[in-house]
XYZ file of C-alpha atoms in Angstrom:
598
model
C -27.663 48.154 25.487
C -28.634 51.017 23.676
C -32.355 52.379 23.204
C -34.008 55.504 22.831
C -33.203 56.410 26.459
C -29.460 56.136 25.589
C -27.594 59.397 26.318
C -24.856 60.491 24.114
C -22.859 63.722 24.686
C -19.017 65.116 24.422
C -17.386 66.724 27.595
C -13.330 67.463 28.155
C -11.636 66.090 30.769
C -10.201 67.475 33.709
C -6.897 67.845 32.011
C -8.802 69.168 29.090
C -10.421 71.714 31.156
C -7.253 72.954 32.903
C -5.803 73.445 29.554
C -8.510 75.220 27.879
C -8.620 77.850 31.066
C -4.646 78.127 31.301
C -5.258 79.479 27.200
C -8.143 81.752 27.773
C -6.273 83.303 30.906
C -2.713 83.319 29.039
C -3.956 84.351 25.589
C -1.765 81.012 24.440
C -2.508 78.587 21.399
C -4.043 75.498 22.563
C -3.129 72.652 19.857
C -5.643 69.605 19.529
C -4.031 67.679 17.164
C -5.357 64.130 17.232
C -8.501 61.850 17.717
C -9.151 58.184 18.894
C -11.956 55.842 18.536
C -12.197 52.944 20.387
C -15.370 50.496 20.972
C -15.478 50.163 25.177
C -15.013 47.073 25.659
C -12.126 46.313 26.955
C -13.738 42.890 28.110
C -14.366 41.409 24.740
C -18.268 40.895 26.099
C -20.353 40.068 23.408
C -23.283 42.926 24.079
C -20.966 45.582 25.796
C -22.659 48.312 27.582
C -22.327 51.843 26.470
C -19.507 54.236 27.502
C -20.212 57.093 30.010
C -17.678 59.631 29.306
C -16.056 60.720 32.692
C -13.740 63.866 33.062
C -11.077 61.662 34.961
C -10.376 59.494 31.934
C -6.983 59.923 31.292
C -7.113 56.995 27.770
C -10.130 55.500 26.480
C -12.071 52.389 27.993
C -10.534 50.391 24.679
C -8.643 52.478 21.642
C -7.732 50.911 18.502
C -7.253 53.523 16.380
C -5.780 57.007 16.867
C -4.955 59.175 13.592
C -4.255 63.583 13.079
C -7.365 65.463 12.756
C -8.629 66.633 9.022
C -10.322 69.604 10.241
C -10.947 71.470 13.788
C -13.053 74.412 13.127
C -16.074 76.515 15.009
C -19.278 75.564 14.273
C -21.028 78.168 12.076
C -24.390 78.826 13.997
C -22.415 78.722 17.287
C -18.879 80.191 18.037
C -19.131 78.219 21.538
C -18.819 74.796 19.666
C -15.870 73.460 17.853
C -16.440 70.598 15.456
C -13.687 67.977 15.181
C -13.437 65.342 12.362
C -11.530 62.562 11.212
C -12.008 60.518 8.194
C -11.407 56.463 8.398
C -10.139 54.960 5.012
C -12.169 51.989 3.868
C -9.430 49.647 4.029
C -9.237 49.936 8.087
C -11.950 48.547 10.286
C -13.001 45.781 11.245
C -14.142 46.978 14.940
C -17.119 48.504 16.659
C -16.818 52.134 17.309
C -18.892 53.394 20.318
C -16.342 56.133 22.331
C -14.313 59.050 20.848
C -11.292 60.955 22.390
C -9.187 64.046 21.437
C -5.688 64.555 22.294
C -3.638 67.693 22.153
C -0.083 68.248 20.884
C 0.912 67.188 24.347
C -0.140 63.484 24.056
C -3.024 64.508 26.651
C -6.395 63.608 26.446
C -8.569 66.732 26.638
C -12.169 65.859 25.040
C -13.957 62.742 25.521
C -17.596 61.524 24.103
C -19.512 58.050 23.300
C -21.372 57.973 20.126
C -24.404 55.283 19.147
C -22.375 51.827 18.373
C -21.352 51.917 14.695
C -19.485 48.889 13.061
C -16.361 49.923 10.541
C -16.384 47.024 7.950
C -13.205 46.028 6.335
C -13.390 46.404 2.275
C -12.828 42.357 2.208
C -16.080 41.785 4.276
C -18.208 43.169 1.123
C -19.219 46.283 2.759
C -16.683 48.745 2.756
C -16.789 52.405 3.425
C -15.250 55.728 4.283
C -16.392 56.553 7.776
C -16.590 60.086 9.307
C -16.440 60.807 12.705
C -17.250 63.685 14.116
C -17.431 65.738 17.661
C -19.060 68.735 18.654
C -17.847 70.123 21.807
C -18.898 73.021 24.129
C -16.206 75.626 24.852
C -15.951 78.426 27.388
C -13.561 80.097 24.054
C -12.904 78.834 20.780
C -10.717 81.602 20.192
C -7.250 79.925 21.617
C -7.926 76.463 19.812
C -6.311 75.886 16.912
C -5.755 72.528 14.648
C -2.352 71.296 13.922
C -2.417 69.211 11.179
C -0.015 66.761 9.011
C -1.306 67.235 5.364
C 0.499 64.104 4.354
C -1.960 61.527 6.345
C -4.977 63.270 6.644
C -8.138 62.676 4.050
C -10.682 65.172 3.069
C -14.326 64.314 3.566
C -16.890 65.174 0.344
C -18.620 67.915 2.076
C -14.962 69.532 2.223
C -13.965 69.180 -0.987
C -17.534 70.105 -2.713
C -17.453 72.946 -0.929
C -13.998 73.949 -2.309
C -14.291 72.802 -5.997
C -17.043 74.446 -7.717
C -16.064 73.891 -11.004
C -16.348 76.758 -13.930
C -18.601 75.419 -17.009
C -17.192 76.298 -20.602
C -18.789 79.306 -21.183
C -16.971 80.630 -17.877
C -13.624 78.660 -18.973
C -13.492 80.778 -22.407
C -14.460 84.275 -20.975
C -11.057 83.937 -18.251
C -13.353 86.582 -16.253
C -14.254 83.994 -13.376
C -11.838 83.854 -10.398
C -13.410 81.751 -7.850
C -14.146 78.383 -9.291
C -11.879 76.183 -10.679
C -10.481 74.726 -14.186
C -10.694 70.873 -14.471
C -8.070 69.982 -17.119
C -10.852 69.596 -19.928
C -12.119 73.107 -19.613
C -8.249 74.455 -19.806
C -8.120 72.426 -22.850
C -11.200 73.400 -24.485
C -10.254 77.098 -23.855
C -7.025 76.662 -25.410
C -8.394 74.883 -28.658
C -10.432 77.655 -29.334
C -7.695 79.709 -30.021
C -4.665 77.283 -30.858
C -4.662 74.224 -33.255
C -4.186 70.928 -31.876
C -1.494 68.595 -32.949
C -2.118 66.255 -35.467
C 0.092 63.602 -37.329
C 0.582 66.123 -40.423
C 0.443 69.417 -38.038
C 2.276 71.262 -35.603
C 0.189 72.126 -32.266
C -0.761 72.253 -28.853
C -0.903 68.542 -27.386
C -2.876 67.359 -24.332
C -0.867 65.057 -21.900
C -2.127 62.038 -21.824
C -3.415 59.822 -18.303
C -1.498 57.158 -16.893
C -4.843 55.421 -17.544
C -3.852 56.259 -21.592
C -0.392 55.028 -21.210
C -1.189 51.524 -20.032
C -4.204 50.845 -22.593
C -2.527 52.171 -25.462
C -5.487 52.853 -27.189
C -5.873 57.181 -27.187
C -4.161 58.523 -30.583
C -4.914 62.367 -29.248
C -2.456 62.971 -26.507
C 1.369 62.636 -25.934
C 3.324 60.658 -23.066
C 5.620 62.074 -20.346
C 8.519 60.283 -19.531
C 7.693 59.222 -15.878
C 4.267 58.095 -17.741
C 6.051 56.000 -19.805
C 8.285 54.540 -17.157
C 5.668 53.741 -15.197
C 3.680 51.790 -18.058
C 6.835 50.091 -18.828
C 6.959 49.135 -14.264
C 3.368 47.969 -15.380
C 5.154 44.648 -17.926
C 8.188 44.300 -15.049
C 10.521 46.861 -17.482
C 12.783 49.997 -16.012
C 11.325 48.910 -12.953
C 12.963 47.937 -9.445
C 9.892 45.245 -9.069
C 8.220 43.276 -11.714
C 4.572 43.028 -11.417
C 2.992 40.785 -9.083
C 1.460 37.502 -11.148
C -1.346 35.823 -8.811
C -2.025 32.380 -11.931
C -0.395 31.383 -14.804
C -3.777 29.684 -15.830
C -4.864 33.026 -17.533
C -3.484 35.051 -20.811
C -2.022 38.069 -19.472
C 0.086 40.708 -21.164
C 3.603 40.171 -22.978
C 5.918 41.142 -20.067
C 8.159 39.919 -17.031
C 5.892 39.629 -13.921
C 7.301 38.309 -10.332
C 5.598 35.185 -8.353
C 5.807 32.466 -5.395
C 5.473 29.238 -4.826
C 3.422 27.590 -2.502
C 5.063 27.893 0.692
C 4.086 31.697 0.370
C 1.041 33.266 1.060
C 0.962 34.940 -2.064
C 1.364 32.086 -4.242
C 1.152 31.607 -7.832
C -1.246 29.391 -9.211
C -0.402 26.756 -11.968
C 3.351 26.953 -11.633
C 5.740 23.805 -11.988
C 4.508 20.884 -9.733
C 8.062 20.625 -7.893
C 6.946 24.629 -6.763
C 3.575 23.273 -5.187
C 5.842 21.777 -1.845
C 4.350 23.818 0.958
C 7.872 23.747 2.004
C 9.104 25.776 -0.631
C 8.940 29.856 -0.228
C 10.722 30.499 -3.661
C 10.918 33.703 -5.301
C 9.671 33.311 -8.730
C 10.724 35.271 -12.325
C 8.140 34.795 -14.721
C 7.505 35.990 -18.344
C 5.121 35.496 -20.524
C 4.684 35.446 -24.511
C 1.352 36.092 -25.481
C 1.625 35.091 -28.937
C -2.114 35.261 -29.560
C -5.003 36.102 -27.729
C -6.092 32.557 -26.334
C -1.982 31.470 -26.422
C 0.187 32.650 -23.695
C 4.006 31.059 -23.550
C 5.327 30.955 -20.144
C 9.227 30.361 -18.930
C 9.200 30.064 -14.867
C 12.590 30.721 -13.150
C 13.257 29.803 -9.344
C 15.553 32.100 -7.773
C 16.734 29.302 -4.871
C 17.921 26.313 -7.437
C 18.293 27.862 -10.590
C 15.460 25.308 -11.741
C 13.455 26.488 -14.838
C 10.675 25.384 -16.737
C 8.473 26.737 -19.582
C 4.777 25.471 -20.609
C 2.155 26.776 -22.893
C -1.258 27.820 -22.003
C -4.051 27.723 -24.584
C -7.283 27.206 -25.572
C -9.445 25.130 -23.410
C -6.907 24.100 -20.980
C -6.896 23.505 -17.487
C -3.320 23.259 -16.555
C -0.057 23.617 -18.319
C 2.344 21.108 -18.961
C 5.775 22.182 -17.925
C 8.717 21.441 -19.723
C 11.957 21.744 -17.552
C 14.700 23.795 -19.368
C 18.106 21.916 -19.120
C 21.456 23.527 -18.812
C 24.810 23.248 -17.491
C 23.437 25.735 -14.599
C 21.643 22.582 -12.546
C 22.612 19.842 -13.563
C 21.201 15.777 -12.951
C 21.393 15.101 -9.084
C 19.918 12.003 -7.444
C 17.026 14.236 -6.365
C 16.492 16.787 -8.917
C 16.235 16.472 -12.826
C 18.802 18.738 -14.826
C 20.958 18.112 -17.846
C 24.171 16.015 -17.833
C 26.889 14.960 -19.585
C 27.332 11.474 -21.197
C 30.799 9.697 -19.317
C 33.750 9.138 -21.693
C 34.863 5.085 -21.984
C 37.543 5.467 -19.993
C 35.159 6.874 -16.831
C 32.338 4.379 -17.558
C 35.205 1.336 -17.263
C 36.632 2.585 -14.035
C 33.199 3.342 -12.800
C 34.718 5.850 -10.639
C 32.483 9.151 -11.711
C 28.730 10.062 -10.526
C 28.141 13.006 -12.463
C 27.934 11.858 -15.749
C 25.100 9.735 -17.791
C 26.264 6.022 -19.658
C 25.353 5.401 -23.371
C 24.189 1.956 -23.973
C 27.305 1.335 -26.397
C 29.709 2.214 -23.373
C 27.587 0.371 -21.008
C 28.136 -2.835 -23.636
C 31.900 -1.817 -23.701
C 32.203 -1.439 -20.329
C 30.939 -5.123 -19.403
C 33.251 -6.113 -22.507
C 35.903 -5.048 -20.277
C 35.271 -7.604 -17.579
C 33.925 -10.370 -20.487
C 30.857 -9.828 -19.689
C 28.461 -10.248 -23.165
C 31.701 -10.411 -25.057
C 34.969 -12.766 -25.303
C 37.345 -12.536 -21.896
C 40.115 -9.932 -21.803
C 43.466 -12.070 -21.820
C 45.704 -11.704 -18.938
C 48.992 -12.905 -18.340
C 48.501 -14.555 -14.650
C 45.549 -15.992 -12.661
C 46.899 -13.908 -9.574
C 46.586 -10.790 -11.277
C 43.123 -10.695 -11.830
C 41.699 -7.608 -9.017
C 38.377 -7.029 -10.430
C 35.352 -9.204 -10.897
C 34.849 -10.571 -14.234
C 35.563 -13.542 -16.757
C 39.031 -13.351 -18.254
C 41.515 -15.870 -20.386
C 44.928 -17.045 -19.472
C 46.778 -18.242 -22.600
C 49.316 -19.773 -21.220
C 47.914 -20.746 -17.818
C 50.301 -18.912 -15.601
C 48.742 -19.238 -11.894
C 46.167 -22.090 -12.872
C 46.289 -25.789 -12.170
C 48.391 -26.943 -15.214
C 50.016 -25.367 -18.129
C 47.542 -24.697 -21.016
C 44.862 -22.039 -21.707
C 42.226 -21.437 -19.389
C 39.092 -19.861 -19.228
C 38.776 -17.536 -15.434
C 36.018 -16.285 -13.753
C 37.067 -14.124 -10.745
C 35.050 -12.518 -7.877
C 36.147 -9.995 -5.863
C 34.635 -9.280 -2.495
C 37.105 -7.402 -0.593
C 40.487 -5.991 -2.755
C 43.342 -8.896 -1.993
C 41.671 -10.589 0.579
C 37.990 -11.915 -0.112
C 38.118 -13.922 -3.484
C 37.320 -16.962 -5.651
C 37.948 -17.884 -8.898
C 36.789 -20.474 -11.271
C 39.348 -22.353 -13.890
C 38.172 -24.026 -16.890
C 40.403 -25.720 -18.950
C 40.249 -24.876 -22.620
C 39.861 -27.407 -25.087
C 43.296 -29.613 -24.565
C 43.050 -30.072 -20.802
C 39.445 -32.021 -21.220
C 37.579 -29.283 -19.779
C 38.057 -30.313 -16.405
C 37.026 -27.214 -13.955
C 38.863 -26.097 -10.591
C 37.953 -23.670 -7.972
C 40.138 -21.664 -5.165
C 39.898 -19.089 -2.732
C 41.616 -16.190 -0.844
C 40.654 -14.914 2.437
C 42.085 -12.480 4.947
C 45.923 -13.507 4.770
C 45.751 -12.817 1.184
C 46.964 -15.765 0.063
C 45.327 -18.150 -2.587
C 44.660 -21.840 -1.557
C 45.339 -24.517 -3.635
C 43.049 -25.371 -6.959
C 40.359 -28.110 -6.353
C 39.263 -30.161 -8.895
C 35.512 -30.634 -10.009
C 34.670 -33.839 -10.781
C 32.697 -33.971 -14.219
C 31.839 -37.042 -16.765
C 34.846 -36.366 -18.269
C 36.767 -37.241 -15.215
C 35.238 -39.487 -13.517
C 32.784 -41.310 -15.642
C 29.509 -42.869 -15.163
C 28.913 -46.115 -13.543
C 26.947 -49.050 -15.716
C 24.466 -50.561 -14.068
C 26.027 -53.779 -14.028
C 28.786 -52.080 -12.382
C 26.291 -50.915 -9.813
C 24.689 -54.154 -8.951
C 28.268 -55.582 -8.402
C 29.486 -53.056 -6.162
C 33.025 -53.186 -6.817
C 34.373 -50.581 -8.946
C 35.139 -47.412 -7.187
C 36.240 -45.232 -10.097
C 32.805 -44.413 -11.464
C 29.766 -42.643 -10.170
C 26.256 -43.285 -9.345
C 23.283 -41.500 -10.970
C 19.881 -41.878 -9.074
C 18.533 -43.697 -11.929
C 20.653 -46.586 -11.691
C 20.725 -46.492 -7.922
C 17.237 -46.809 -8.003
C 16.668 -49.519 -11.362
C 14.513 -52.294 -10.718
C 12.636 -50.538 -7.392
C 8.180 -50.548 -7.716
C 6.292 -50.807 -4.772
C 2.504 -51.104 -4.761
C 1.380 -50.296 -0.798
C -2.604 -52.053 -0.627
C -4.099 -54.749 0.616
C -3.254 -56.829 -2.558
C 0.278 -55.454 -3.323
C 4.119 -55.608 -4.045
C 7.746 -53.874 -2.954
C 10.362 -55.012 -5.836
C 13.966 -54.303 -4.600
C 16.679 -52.577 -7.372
C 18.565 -54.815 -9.273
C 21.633 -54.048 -7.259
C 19.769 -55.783 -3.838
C 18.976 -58.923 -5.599
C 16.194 -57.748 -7.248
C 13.813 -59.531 -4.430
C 10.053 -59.271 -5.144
C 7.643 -59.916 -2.099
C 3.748 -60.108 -3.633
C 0.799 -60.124 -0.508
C -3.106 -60.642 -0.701
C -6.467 -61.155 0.949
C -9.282 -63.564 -0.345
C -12.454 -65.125 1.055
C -13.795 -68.585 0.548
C -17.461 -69.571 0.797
C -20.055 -72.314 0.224
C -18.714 -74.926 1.930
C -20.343 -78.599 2.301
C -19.249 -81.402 3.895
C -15.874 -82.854 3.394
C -15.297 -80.666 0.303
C -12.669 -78.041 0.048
C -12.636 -74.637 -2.191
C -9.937 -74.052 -4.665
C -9.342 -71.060 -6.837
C -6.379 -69.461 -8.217
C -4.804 -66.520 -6.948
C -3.729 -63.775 -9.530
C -0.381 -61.798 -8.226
C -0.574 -58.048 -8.450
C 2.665 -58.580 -10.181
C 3.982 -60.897 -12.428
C 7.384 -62.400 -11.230
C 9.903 -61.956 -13.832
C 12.134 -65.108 -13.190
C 11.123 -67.204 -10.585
C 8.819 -67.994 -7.541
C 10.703 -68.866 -4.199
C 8.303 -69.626 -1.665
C 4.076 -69.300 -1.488
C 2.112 -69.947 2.057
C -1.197 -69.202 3.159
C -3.660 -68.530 6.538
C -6.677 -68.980 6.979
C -8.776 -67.183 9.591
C -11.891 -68.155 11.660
C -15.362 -68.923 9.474
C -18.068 -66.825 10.469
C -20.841 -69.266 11.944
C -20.617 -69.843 15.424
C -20.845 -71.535 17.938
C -18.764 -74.492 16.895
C -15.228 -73.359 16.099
C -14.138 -75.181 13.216
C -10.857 -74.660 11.705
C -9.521 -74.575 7.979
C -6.235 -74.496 6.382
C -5.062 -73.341 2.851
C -2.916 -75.550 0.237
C -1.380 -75.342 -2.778
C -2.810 -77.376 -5.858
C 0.111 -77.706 -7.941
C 1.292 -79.864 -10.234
C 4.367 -81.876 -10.051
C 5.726 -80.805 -12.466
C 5.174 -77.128 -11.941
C 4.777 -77.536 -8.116
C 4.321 -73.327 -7.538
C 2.876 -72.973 -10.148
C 3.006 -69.935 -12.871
C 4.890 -66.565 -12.508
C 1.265 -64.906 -12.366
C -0.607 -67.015 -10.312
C -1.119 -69.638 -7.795
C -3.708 -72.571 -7.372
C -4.510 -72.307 -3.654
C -7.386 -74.596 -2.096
C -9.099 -73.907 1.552
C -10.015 -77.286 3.187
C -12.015 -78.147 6.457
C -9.721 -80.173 8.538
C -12.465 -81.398 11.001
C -15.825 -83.078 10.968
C -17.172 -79.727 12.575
C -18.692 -78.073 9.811
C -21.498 -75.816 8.608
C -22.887 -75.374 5.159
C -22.162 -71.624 3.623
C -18.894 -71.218 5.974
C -17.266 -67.724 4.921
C -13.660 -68.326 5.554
C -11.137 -65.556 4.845
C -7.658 -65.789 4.181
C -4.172 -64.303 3.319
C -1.143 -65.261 1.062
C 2.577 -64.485 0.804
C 4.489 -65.076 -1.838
C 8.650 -64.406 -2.565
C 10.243 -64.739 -5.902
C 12.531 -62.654 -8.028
């Protein structure tokens, strides 16, 4: 923890202290060449105490940066203290500095010190800076140290360069008496134009050169371009350049000019490409160039570097996405998986249906079907047995079918020469009849079956059917099944077809009451169906009457007349009389019926 009792303070080492005595006795240069920083804590603790520099330290508690020196110089109010800095560019950081180290052009660590704990801020945190560190250390002699120093990596702080570029105002620039300040390029400028005429569209003259800044906009009539300014603005639209520019979205209106992207399988992918480039799988390299044909209209054509695939889309006013458009060419063509151009299949390919790399015109498709009579009259061939392919021919002359004549074939092919049928249909003369055969592993055909059709065998009359001797003729269900009703109740019927007799069997339930003595009940009973012909037989029961406790019993006759003695072909007369001299008045006697006829 650091407070205001916190002790900070810069010492060398023991190996630092050797070395500085072995130069003041020799008389030798003694090179420091680099610093470190690091932030003690090795650990990773999350409140780290701080650093006590110790001359045995031989590295720092935890480095994580070490860079050459920008300056090493004596301190100007004391020649005993040498002041060493190094500056940290913005875009490193990210780390706690609390301890500082100096190494010499030996790799040695000479000078140690710990420092109040500073964070370094990367620039994408929001808060980035240049930071300065500095150490002031006590010498015996500053004499024999010197700095040795790479000017290719090493950055100049403000104080350095403020003290160094004291610039000369106009007045200065125009006299030329001044010596110690310098010229920016204005001041040269303005000191020339005094004297010499500038260039002008309609005059010769003296001509600034213009920025790189200049060169890019386009926009400064006053100055002239250098080649390797003009290259480099041309680098800037992806021209005379070894890398096109890097384009981050295509939903913006950028420049006219060729610019390089990703797709999304890259980190630094391009937004609102082609939807096939969104796969996360895909890493592709990306040409892009844009048309910006007005000011809210940008034209882009996208060109993937791993499949040749390439698509163009417009971006415009109000838009959120583009609509991509893929290019077609003979460079990628159609695939299963991808869409590309193709080629539409000759007749000849789309009949032998041999080739996958070509696209099928409705016309051929028709044609092709034609070819096998499919949607179009058979293709004549001159035997049955040739047929190899599946399809509906004709056979003039009948030439491997059942019978001479003309026939009409389908085949079907299952397995070439071994698995197939075919169907023969007579044409016209023959009566139409139909025959079927196979072929199976030996290869060989059976014989033709006939189909039995009206035409052949013909339909049975039904008087045929309910004699049951002709055996020439078929059966339809409707004649099998003439004459058949059935009603399934308690008052019902079951009428057998004609060709069983025609045998009708009628059933029922009724109830008799009221009785007195010696007298009987008659009524008529009313068949659920009306017999068509004739009644055969009618008989009747009678169950128990319903007072108790005398059992009495009852039976059921006909009342007929003589001369129709079962009376009509819908109904019966049927009486229920007490056949004993046990009786109760208001018996309830209940009784069933049978009748047969035809």
């Amino acid at each position: 923890m650091v407070d205001q009792t916190s002790k900070f303070y810069a010492i060398l080492t023991n190996v630092g202290a050797a070395k500085q005595a072995n130069a003041d006795a020799l008389g030798i240069p003694w090179k420091i060449t680099q610093m470190a920083v690091g932030d003690g804590n090795p650990g990773g603790v999350e409140n780290p105490a701080l650093p006590q520099p110790d001359a045995s330290w031989t590295s720092l508690l935890n480095e994580w940066r070490r860079a050459p020196l920008n300056q090493l110089k004596v301190d100007d109010k004391d020649n005993s203290v040498i002041v060493a800095e190094q500056v940290i560019p913005a875009e490193i950081g990210g780390r706690w500095i609390r301890e500082v180290g100096l190494y010499d052009a030996d790799g040695d660590l000479v000078a140690v010190a710990n420092c109040a704990p500073t964070y370094k801020p990367l620039l994408n945190q929001g808060s980035g800076r240049t930071q300065v560190v500095r150490m002031n250390l006590v010498v015996s002699s500053s004499s024999n140290v010197q700095l040795k120093i790479d000017p290719s990596v090493v950055l100049a702080t403000r104080e350095y360069v403020d003290g160094r570029t004291v610039r000369a105002s106009q007045p200065e620039a125009e006299a030329g008496a001044e010596n110690s300040k310098i010229m920016t390029p204005l001041r040269v400028f303005q000191a020339i134009a005094k004297v010499v005429r500038q260039a002008t569209e309609t005059a010769f003259g003296w001509a600034k050169v213009a920025t790189q800044s200049q060169v890019t906009t386009g926009t400064d009539d006053n100055t002239i371009i250098t080649p390797k300014k003009f290259k480099a603005a041309m680098a800037g639209i992806g021209l005379f350049a070894d890398e096109a520019p890097y384009l981050d979205t295509c939903l913006k209106h950028v420049p006219t000019a060729v610019y390089r992207g990703y797709g999304w399988g890259n980190p630094m992918k391009t937004l609102g490409i082609p939807e096939m480039f969104t796969d996360p799988a895909r890493n592709s390299l990306l040409a892009i160039a844009a048309e910006r044909v007005r000011a809210d209209a940008t034209k882009y054509q996208v060109y993937e570097f791993t499949t040749g695939h390439e698509f163009e889309g417009y971006y415009g006013p109000g838009m959120t996405e583009i609509n991509w458009r893929k290019v077609l060419s003979d460079s990628y063509p159609a695939t299963e998986s991808a869409v590309g151009g193709a080629k539409l299949a000759s007749q000849v390919q789309v009949t032998a249906g041999t080739d996958d790399a070509t696209i099928v015109t409705p016309k051929k498709f028709r044609a092709g079907l034609a070819a096998f009579g499919i949607g179009a009259p058979g293709t004549d061939i001159h035997d049955a047995d040739l047929a190899s392919l599946t399809g509906v021919y004709r056979v003039p002359y009948g030439y491997g079918c059942p019978t001479p004549g003309s026939y009409h074939l389908f085949h079907i092919e299952r397995l070439a020469g071994k698995q197939s049928a075919q169907i023969a249909i007579a044409d016209g003369g023959a009566g139409g009849r139909v025959w079927t055969r196979n072929r199976h592993e030996t290869g060989v055909w059976s014989e033709w079956d006939a189909s039995w059709t009206k035409s052949t065998l013909p339909l049975a009359t039904q008087d045929q059917v309910n004699a049951g001797a002709d055996d020439t003729s078929f059966v339809t269900p409707k004649k099998l099944r003439f004459g058949f009703a059935a009603s399934l109740g308690q008052n019902g019927y079951i009428a057998l077809p004609s060709w069983m007799g025609g045998l009708i069997i009628q059933w029922g339930y009724g109830l008799a009451s009221g009785f007195s003595n010696a007298n009987d009940l008659t009524g008529v009973v009313n068949y659920p169906l009306a017999f068509p012909s004739t009644i055969y037989a009618f008989t009747g029961l009678c169950h128990p009457a319903t007072a108790l406790p005398v059992v009495r019993s009852y039976q059921t006759f006909l009342r007929t007349s003589t001369a129709n003695p079962l009376g009509s072909l819908s109904s019966m007369m049927c009486s229920v009389i007490n056949t004993q001299a046990n009786w109760q008045s208001g018996d309830t006697v209940r009784f069933s019926w049978l009748a047969f006829g035809k």
